[in-house]
Amino acid sequence: MPRSKVVHGMIAMDDVSDNNKIWRMLFAEFLGTAILLFLGCGSIMWLNGSTNSSDILAISLTFGFTIATLVQIFGQTSGCHINPAVTVSFLVSGQCSFLKSALYIAAQCLGAIAGIYLLEFVTPDAVTKGLGKTDINTLLQPGQGFVVEAFITFILVLVIHSVCDEANRSNIVTPSISIGLTIAAAHLAAIKYTGASMNPARSLGPAVALGSWSNHWVYWVGPIVGGILGGTVHTFVLKRHTEEASSYDL
């Protein structure tokens, strides 16, 4: 993609000029993130601080299935970012303007907080309310946690941009399945390291509700860096342009 097109996409206001359309997009981002926090963190609430292999599998599948479902519901409305790191990746690739990105991220953060407070409201007081808070394994340093979050988000963003690339569309595997499987795989690999957030809003909700901000910077800086790298690598290295796609020998 020419750099001029990327810059134009970052500053263009076309995507927010239709008030009715942008409000539907923001509502989709708000509701989608709220559902993600309610269902995803809900799978963690009753574990009482301990997780065995079956628990990790259940949590991973819950997040993966939830994301796959949300992509199917909200993909046509807002693109179903429901993740500030994903939004930033579309910003750096010129597919989302600064203003739209800022509005999306605000909606995602508010949705995450709303979803986690709803989850807390319906959960009995007798249950240990960790609210699905993400934190770095005590055997790791914050810097190591940052690398884990950045790398798994980088992988996620590469998958998202790949399935959103018209030249790379598959009639066999849908975007919802591809993204959901990536989320599940990242959780299976990284839950024991950092909780496998890959999403600043996902970590923000529990942090706000609990008033606990331990190593919280890792869950913003790591995924945002991973999102920037993923969006940049796909746009300038991996992306197939129209003329390449038309001549590609399958």
C-alpha positions as CSV (number, residue, x, y, z in Angstrom):
1,M,0.0,0.0,0.0
2,P,1.5,3.4,-0.9
3,R,2.4,5.5,2.1
4,S,0.3,8.4,0.8
5,K,-2.8,6.2,1.0
6,V,-1.9,5.2,4.5
7,V,-1.4,8.8,5.6
8,H,-4.7,9.8,3.9
9,G,-6.5,7.0,5.7
10,M,-5.2,8.1,9.1
11,I,-6.4,11.7,8.7
12,A,-9.5,11.4,6.5
13,M,-12.8,12.1,8.2
14,D,-15.0,10.2,5.8
15,D,-15.6,7.3,8.2
16,V,-17.1,9.6,10.9
17,S,-19.0,12.1,8.7
18,D,-22.2,10.0,8.8
19,N,-23.5,10.6,12.4
20,N,-26.0,7.7,12.2
21,K,-23.4,5.3,11.0
22,I,-20.7,6.2,13.5
23,W,-23.0,5.9,16.4
24,R,-24.1,2.4,15.3
25,M,-20.4,1.6,15.1
26,L,-19.6,2.9,18.5
27,F,-22.6,1.1,20.0
28,A,-21.3,-2.2,18.4
29,E,-17.9,-1.6,19.9
30,F,-19.3,-0.8,23.3
31,L,-21.7,-3.8,23.4
32,G,-19.2,-6.2,21.9
33,T,-16.5,-5.4,24.4
34,A,-19.1,-5.6,27.3
35,I,-20.1,-9.1,26.1
36,L,-16.5,-10.2,25.8
37,L,-15.7,-9.2,29.4
38,F,-19.0,-10.7,30.7
39,L,-18.5,-14.1,29.1
40,G,-14.8,-14.3,29.0
41,C,-14.1,-13.2,32.6
42,G,-17.2,-15.1,33.7
43,S,-15.4,-18.3,32.8
44,I,-12.8,-17.4,35.4
45,M,-14.9,-16.2,38.3
46,W,-15.5,-19.6,40.1
47,L,-12.0,-20.9,40.0
48,N,-11.0,-19.6,43.4
49,G,-7.5,-18.6,42.3
50,S,-6.4,-22.0,41.0
51,T,-6.3,-23.2,37.4
52,N,-5.5,-26.7,36.2
53,S,-5.2,-27.9,32.6
54,S,-9.0,-28.3,32.2
55,D,-9.6,-24.8,33.5
56,I,-7.1,-23.3,31.1
57,L,-8.8,-25.2,28.2
58,A,-12.3,-24.0,29.3
59,I,-11.1,-20.4,29.6
60,S,-9.3,-20.5,26.3
61,L,-12.3,-21.9,24.5
62,T,-14.7,-19.4,26.1
63,F,-12.6,-16.5,24.9
64,G,-12.1,-18.0,21.5
65,F,-15.8,-18.9,21.0
66,T,-16.9,-15.5,22.3
67,I,-14.7,-13.6,19.9
68,A,-15.8,-15.8,17.0
69,T,-19.4,-15.1,17.9
70,L,-18.9,-11.4,18.2
71,V,-17.1,-11.1,14.9
72,Q,-20.1,-12.8,13.3
73,I,-22.5,-10.4,15.0
74,F,-20.7,-7.1,14.8
75,G,-18.2,-7.5,12.0
76,Q,-20.5,-5.9,9.4
77,T,-21.4,-3.0,11.7
78,S,-18.0,-1.8,13.1
79,G,-15.5,-4.3,12.0
80,C,-15.7,-5.8,15.5
81,H,-12.3,-4.4,16.8
82,I,-13.4,-4.6,20.5
83,N,-9.7,-4.1,21.3
84,P,-7.7,-0.9,21.3
85,A,-4.6,-2.7,20.0
86,V,-6.6,-3.9,17.0
87,T,-7.9,-0.4,16.4
88,V,-4.4,1.1,16.6
89,S,-3.2,-1.5,14.0
90,F,-5.9,-0.3,11.6
91,L,-4.9,3.3,12.3
92,V,-1.2,2.7,11.4
93,S,-2.3,0.8,8.3
94,G,-4.3,3.8,7.1
95,Q,-7.7,2.0,7.4
96,C,-9.0,4.0,10.4
97,S,-8.7,7.7,11.0
98,F,-7.3,9.2,14.2
99,L,-10.8,10.5,15.3
100,K,-12.5,7.2,14.6
101,S,-9.8,5.3,16.4
102,A,-10.1,7.6,19.5
103,L,-13.9,7.1,19.5
104,Y,-13.6,3.3,19.1
105,I,-11.1,3.1,22.0
106,A,-13.3,5.1,24.3
107,A,-16.3,2.9,23.4
108,Q,-14.3,-0.2,24.0
109,C,-13.0,0.9,27.4
110,L,-16.5,2.0,28.6
111,G,-17.9,-1.3,27.3
112,A,-15.2,-3.3,29.2
113,I,-16.0,-1.5,32.4
114,A,-19.8,-1.9,32.0
115,G,-19.4,-5.7,31.2
116,I,-17.2,-6.4,34.3
117,Y,-19.5,-4.4,36.6
118,L,-22.5,-6.4,35.3
119,L,-20.6,-9.6,35.9
120,E,-19.8,-8.5,39.4
121,F,-23.4,-7.6,40.0
122,V,-24.7,-11.1,39.1
123,T,-22.0,-13.1,40.8
124,P,-22.7,-14.2,44.4
125,D,-20.7,-12.5,47.2
126,A,-19.5,-15.9,48.3
127,V,-17.5,-16.4,45.1
128,T,-13.9,-15.1,45.1
129,K,-14.3,-12.0,42.9
130,G,-11.0,-11.8,41.0
131,L,-13.1,-10.6,38.1
132,G,-10.7,-12.2,35.6
133,K,-7.9,-9.7,36.4
134,T,-4.8,-10.3,34.4
135,D,-1.4,-10.2,36.0
136,I,2.1,-11.4,35.3
137,N,3.3,-14.7,36.7
138,T,5.3,-14.1,39.8
139,L,8.2,-16.0,38.2
140,L,8.4,-13.5,35.4
141,Q,9.7,-9.9,35.2
142,P,7.4,-7.2,33.9
143,G,9.6,-6.9,30.8
144,Q,9.1,-10.5,30.0
145,G,5.4,-10.1,30.4
146,F,5.5,-7.1,28.0
147,V,7.3,-9.3,25.4
148,V,4.7,-12.1,25.8
149,E,1.7,-9.6,25.4
150,A,3.4,-7.8,22.5
151,F,4.1,-11.1,20.6
152,I,0.7,-12.8,21.0
153,T,-1.0,-9.5,20.0
154,F,1.3,-9.3,17.0
155,I,0.2,-12.8,15.9
156,L,-3.5,-11.9,16.5
157,V,-3.3,-8.7,14.5
158,L,-1.5,-10.5,11.6
159,V,-4.4,-12.9,11.5
160,I,-7.0,-10.2,11.6
161,H,-5.5,-8.2,8.9
162,S,-5.0,-11.3,6.8
163,V,-8.6,-12.4,6.9
164,C,-9.8,-8.8,6.3
165,D,-7.6,-8.5,3.2
166,E,-10.0,-8.9,0.2
167,A,-7.1,-10.5,-1.8
168,N,-6.7,-13.1,0.8
169,R,-10.3,-14.1,1.5
170,S,-11.1,-17.8,1.9
171,N,-14.4,-19.5,1.0
172,I,-13.6,-22.3,3.4
173,V,-12.6,-20.7,6.7
174,T,-14.5,-17.6,7.8
175,P,-12.8,-14.7,9.6
176,S,-14.8,-15.5,12.8
177,I,-13.3,-19.0,12.9
178,S,-9.8,-17.9,12.1
179,I,-9.7,-15.1,14.7
180,G,-11.5,-17.2,17.4
181,L,-9.0,-20.1,16.9
182,T,-6.1,-17.6,17.2
183,I,-7.5,-16.2,20.5
184,A,-8.0,-19.7,21.9
185,A,-4.4,-20.8,20.9
186,A,-2.9,-17.7,22.4
187,H,-4.7,-18.3,25.7
188,L,-3.7,-21.9,25.8
189,A,0.0,-20.8,25.3
190,A,0.1,-17.7,27.4
191,I,-2.4,-17.8,30.3
192,K,0.2,-19.0,32.7
193,Y,2.5,-16.2,31.7
194,T,0.3,-13.1,31.7
195,G,-3.3,-14.2,31.5
196,A,-3.1,-13.8,27.7
197,S,-4.9,-10.4,27.5
198,M,-3.9,-9.2,24.1
199,N,-6.4,-6.4,24.7
200,P,-6.0,-3.3,26.9
201,A,-9.7,-2.9,27.4
202,R,-10.0,-6.6,28.6
203,S,-7.5,-5.8,31.3
204,L,-8.8,-2.4,32.1
205,G,-12.3,-3.6,33.2
206,P,-11.2,-5.8,36.1
207,A,-8.5,-3.3,37.1
208,V,-11.1,-0.5,37.4
209,A,-13.6,-2.7,39.3
210,L,-11.0,-4.0,41.7
211,G,-8.9,-0.8,42.0
212,S,-5.8,-3.0,41.3
213,W,-3.2,-1.6,38.9
214,S,-0.3,-4.0,39.4
215,N,1.8,-4.1,36.2
216,H,-1.1,-2.6,34.3
217,W,1.1,-0.8,31.9
218,V,2.2,-4.1,30.5
219,Y,-1.4,-4.7,29.3
220,W,-1.5,-1.4,27.4
221,V,2.1,-1.0,26.1
222,G,2.5,-4.7,25.1
223,P,-0.6,-5.1,23.0
224,I,-0.4,-1.6,21.5
225,V,3.2,-2.3,20.4
226,G,2.2,-5.7,19.1
227,G,-0.7,-4.1,17.2
228,I,1.5,-1.4,15.6
229,L,4.0,-4.1,14.5
230,G,1.3,-6.4,13.2
231,G,-0.4,-3.6,11.3
232,T,2.8,-2.4,9.8
233,V,4.2,-5.8,8.9
234,H,1.0,-6.8,7.1
235,T,0.6,-3.5,5.3
236,F,4.1,-3.1,4.0
237,V,5.4,-6.6,3.9
238,L,2.8,-9.3,3.7
239,K,-0.2,-7.6,2.0
240,R,-1.0,-8.8,-1.5
241,H,-1.9,-5.9,-3.8
242,T,-4.6,-6.3,-6.4
243,E,-2.3,-6.9,-9.3
244,E,-0.4,-9.5,-7.3
245,A,-3.6,-11.3,-6.3
246,S,-4.9,-11.4,-9.8
247,S,-1.7,-13.1,-11.1
248,Y,-1.0,-15.4,-8.2
249,D,-0.6,-19.0,-9.3
250,L,-2.6,-21.3,-7.0
